[in-house]
Amino acid sequence: EAAVTQSPRNKVAVTGGKVTLSCNQTNNHNNMYWYRQDTGHGLRLIHYSYGAGSTEKGDIPDGYKASRPSQENFSLILELATPSQTSVYFCASGDGGTGRDTQYFGPGTRLLVL
Amino acid sequence: QQKVQQSPESLTVSEGAMASLNCTFSDGTSNNFRWYRQHSAKGLEVLVSIFSDGEKEEGRFTAHLNRANLHVSLHIREPQPSDSAVYLCAVSTSGYNKLTFGKGTVLLVSP
């Protein structure tokens, strides 16, 4: 069964601080994704990756960086966290097939930026 | 840019009655449609994927796609209280894996 884990599950950060959200998948999927979910907006794509060493900008990349050091791991980095980045962040891995990618989601990370 | 809208925003049905959820999209070249379920404070669970016009059944969940009408629906047969959750429609276009999500329908199944 698909297994995507995220850490931490909850995080409180201060404005201007650096935050790193981690995602690990054991599915051996090439594709990985970071979304944020906010009331009134639904899920929005921040960054994604098609394999180790690659990262691509999604629909709302400003203020975020991503890193894919290996097939299994995909990190989202907030260099200078702001209160507007308070949200729930979801990571997903995808089983490939351009246009037919099924994405499997992790449990989410709740981030509060004070 | 793709727009995905879901209706109704919330729906209450009795246990055992059919639940029907709707999703409209704006890009007529879209060809990849998925329904996800999200229980409170949990991740998303994929329920059914559909890629061509017609119907696709996965257990008690059936998706209907009509691309000419820019519409995809989800029907839940014999819903149970454990089906109470937020249901999300996700759409992508040919050649791309980027999903655009609707805002969701909150389903409550009463015993």
XYZ file of C-alpha atoms in Angstrom:
225
model
C 0.000 0.000 0.000
C 1.077 3.539 -0.750
C 3.082 5.045 2.095
C 3.812 8.747 2.316
C 4.933 10.161 5.629
C 5.494 13.749 6.686
C 7.415 15.340 9.517
C 6.806 17.170 11.663
C 3.046 16.730 11.940
C 2.692 20.020 13.769
C 5.020 22.998 13.807
C 4.997 26.430 15.397
C 7.460 28.883 13.898
C 8.304 32.542 14.371
C 8.102 35.169 11.655
C 11.406 35.390 9.825
C 12.557 31.982 10.901
C 13.494 29.091 8.638
C 11.149 26.116 8.417
C 11.795 22.791 6.723
C 8.985 20.335 6.095
C 10.014 16.813 5.191
C 8.316 14.123 3.157
C 9.305 10.512 2.658
C 7.726 7.946 0.345
C 8.373 4.226 0.152
C 6.455 3.712 -3.109
C 9.454 4.214 -5.388
C 7.443 6.833 -7.272
C 9.262 9.272 -9.500
C 6.892 12.174 -8.950
C 6.425 14.094 -5.725
C 4.337 17.153 -4.908
C 3.845 19.781 -2.194
C 0.422 21.411 -1.683
C -1.036 23.731 0.854
C -4.671 23.646 1.939
C -6.488 26.734 3.153
C -10.140 27.348 3.864
C -11.718 28.958 0.841
C -8.906 27.963 -1.520
C -8.766 24.211 -1.509
C -5.450 22.527 -2.279
C -2.916 24.523 -4.256
C 0.312 23.211 -5.775
C 3.526 24.808 -4.494
C 6.359 22.738 -5.982
C 6.756 19.351 -7.590
C 9.500 17.019 -8.747
C 9.865 14.385 -11.439
C 12.841 12.685 -9.839
C 15.912 13.057 -7.669
C 17.655 16.355 -8.281
C 14.716 17.990 -10.049
C 12.245 20.557 -8.759
C 9.603 22.546 -10.624
C 7.473 25.515 -9.633
C 3.806 24.935 -9.129
C 1.031 27.502 -9.045
C 2.054 29.345 -5.859
C 5.852 28.975 -5.427
C 6.659 32.420 -4.030
C 8.256 32.229 -0.577
C 9.000 28.508 -0.879
C 11.916 26.400 -2.045
C 11.978 22.669 -2.617
C 14.677 20.031 -2.513
C 14.650 16.457 -3.843
C 17.910 14.855 -2.735
C 16.761 11.298 -3.385
C 13.916 9.273 -4.857
C 12.366 8.895 -1.413
C 12.673 12.390 0.056
C 11.202 15.750 -0.901
C 11.504 18.791 1.355
C 9.722 22.123 1.390
C 11.727 25.031 2.749
C 10.450 28.346 4.009
C 13.574 30.512 4.291
C 11.795 33.452 5.913
C 8.474 32.296 7.298
C 5.554 34.729 7.346
C 2.132 34.495 9.056
C 0.512 34.156 5.605
C 2.236 30.776 5.314
C 0.211 29.418 8.206
C -1.561 26.481 6.607
C -1.811 22.727 6.341
C 0.812 21.294 3.983
C 0.390 18.029 2.137
C 2.986 15.997 0.324
C 2.065 13.470 -2.343
C 3.854 10.932 -4.493
C 2.691 9.998 -7.968
C 2.984 6.722 -9.820
C 3.997 8.263 -13.115
C 2.414 8.153 -16.510
C 2.210 11.635 -17.950
C -1.308 12.888 -17.511
C -2.358 9.705 -15.740
C -0.437 10.150 -12.515
C -2.335 8.923 -9.448
C -1.205 10.959 -6.453
C -1.066 9.431 -2.983
C -1.077 11.864 -0.097
C 0.605 12.019 3.265
C -1.252 12.920 6.494
C -0.335 16.609 6.377
C 1.680 19.063 8.480
C -0.018 21.868 10.374
C 2.196 24.946 10.371
C 1.493 27.998 12.506
C 3.699 31.033 11.947
C 3.478 33.576 14.746
C -6.118 28.769 -15.999
C -8.228 25.777 -15.033
C -11.175 26.495 -12.750
C -12.780 23.649 -10.838
C -16.016 24.239 -8.958
C -17.890 21.782 -6.783
C -21.500 21.728 -5.698
C -23.169 21.613 -3.341
C -20.852 23.036 -0.703
C -22.432 20.732 1.840
C -24.830 17.815 1.668
C -26.664 15.785 4.282
C -28.097 12.405 3.380
C -29.605 9.582 5.351
C -27.736 6.330 5.714
C -28.531 4.121 2.733
C -29.755 6.903 0.431
C -27.777 7.793 -2.703
C -25.403 10.778 -2.410
C -24.607 12.765 -5.555
C -21.815 15.319 -5.821
C -21.017 17.580 -8.771
C -17.889 19.094 -10.277
C -17.522 21.433 -13.230
C -14.261 22.382 -14.902
C -13.318 25.088 -17.376
C -10.644 23.521 -19.616
C -12.248 21.373 -22.281
C -8.943 19.606 -23.001
C -8.928 18.082 -19.496
C -8.760 14.314 -19.571
C -7.751 13.189 -16.097
C -10.362 13.336 -13.325
C -10.168 12.023 -9.800
C -12.315 12.059 -6.733
C -10.622 12.138 -3.338
C -12.037 11.820 0.161
C -10.626 13.636 3.175
C -11.665 12.747 6.679
C -11.219 15.469 9.269
C -7.547 16.310 9.901
C -6.399 13.454 7.698
C -4.770 13.025 4.328
C -6.533 12.435 1.050
C -7.699 9.042 -0.139
C -8.258 8.498 -3.857
C -11.681 6.973 -4.547
C -12.045 6.757 -8.308
C -10.202 7.926 -11.416
C -11.843 8.467 -14.803
C -10.233 9.396 -18.102
C -12.963 9.116 -20.762
C -16.629 9.962 -21.081
C -18.975 7.578 -19.404
C -19.009 5.814 -16.097
C -16.378 4.288 -13.815
C -17.287 2.265 -10.745
C -15.072 1.482 -7.763
C -17.070 -0.381 -5.142
C -19.854 1.904 -3.870
C -18.385 4.924 -5.687
C -19.295 5.722 -9.305
C -17.948 8.621 -11.343
C -19.740 9.958 -14.427
C -17.868 12.112 -16.928
C -19.360 14.305 -19.647
C -16.563 16.381 -21.121
C -18.829 18.154 -23.600
C -20.731 19.562 -20.618
C -17.513 20.106 -18.628
C -19.008 18.026 -15.833
C -17.962 15.114 -13.686
C -20.036 13.695 -10.841
C -19.597 11.234 -8.006
C -22.386 8.996 -6.764
C -22.098 7.123 -3.503
C -24.341 4.106 -3.194
C -25.636 3.159 0.279
C -23.610 5.775 2.152
C -22.680 5.066 5.745
C -21.864 7.439 8.619
C -18.189 6.567 8.099
C -18.462 8.171 4.643
C -18.954 11.561 6.309
C -15.999 13.584 5.031
C -14.957 16.250 2.546
C -14.997 15.085 -1.081
C -12.591 16.732 -3.491
C -12.659 16.777 -7.269
C -9.272 17.038 -9.021
C -8.658 17.695 -12.716
C -5.601 17.780 -14.969
C -5.027 18.179 -18.687
C -3.352 15.938 -21.207
C 0.407 15.727 -20.869
C 0.495 17.275 -17.422
C 0.392 15.791 -13.964
C -0.559 19.014 -12.216
C -3.899 18.598 -10.502
C -6.301 21.468 -9.925
C -8.620 20.826 -7.010
C -12.082 22.078 -6.270
C -12.852 23.452 -2.811
C -14.757 20.355 -1.818
C -18.192 19.180 -0.752
C -18.778 18.400 2.912
C -20.870 15.243 3.143
C -22.684 14.274 6.323
C -24.369 10.887 6.471
C -26.882 10.667 9.267
C -27.766 7.303 10.858
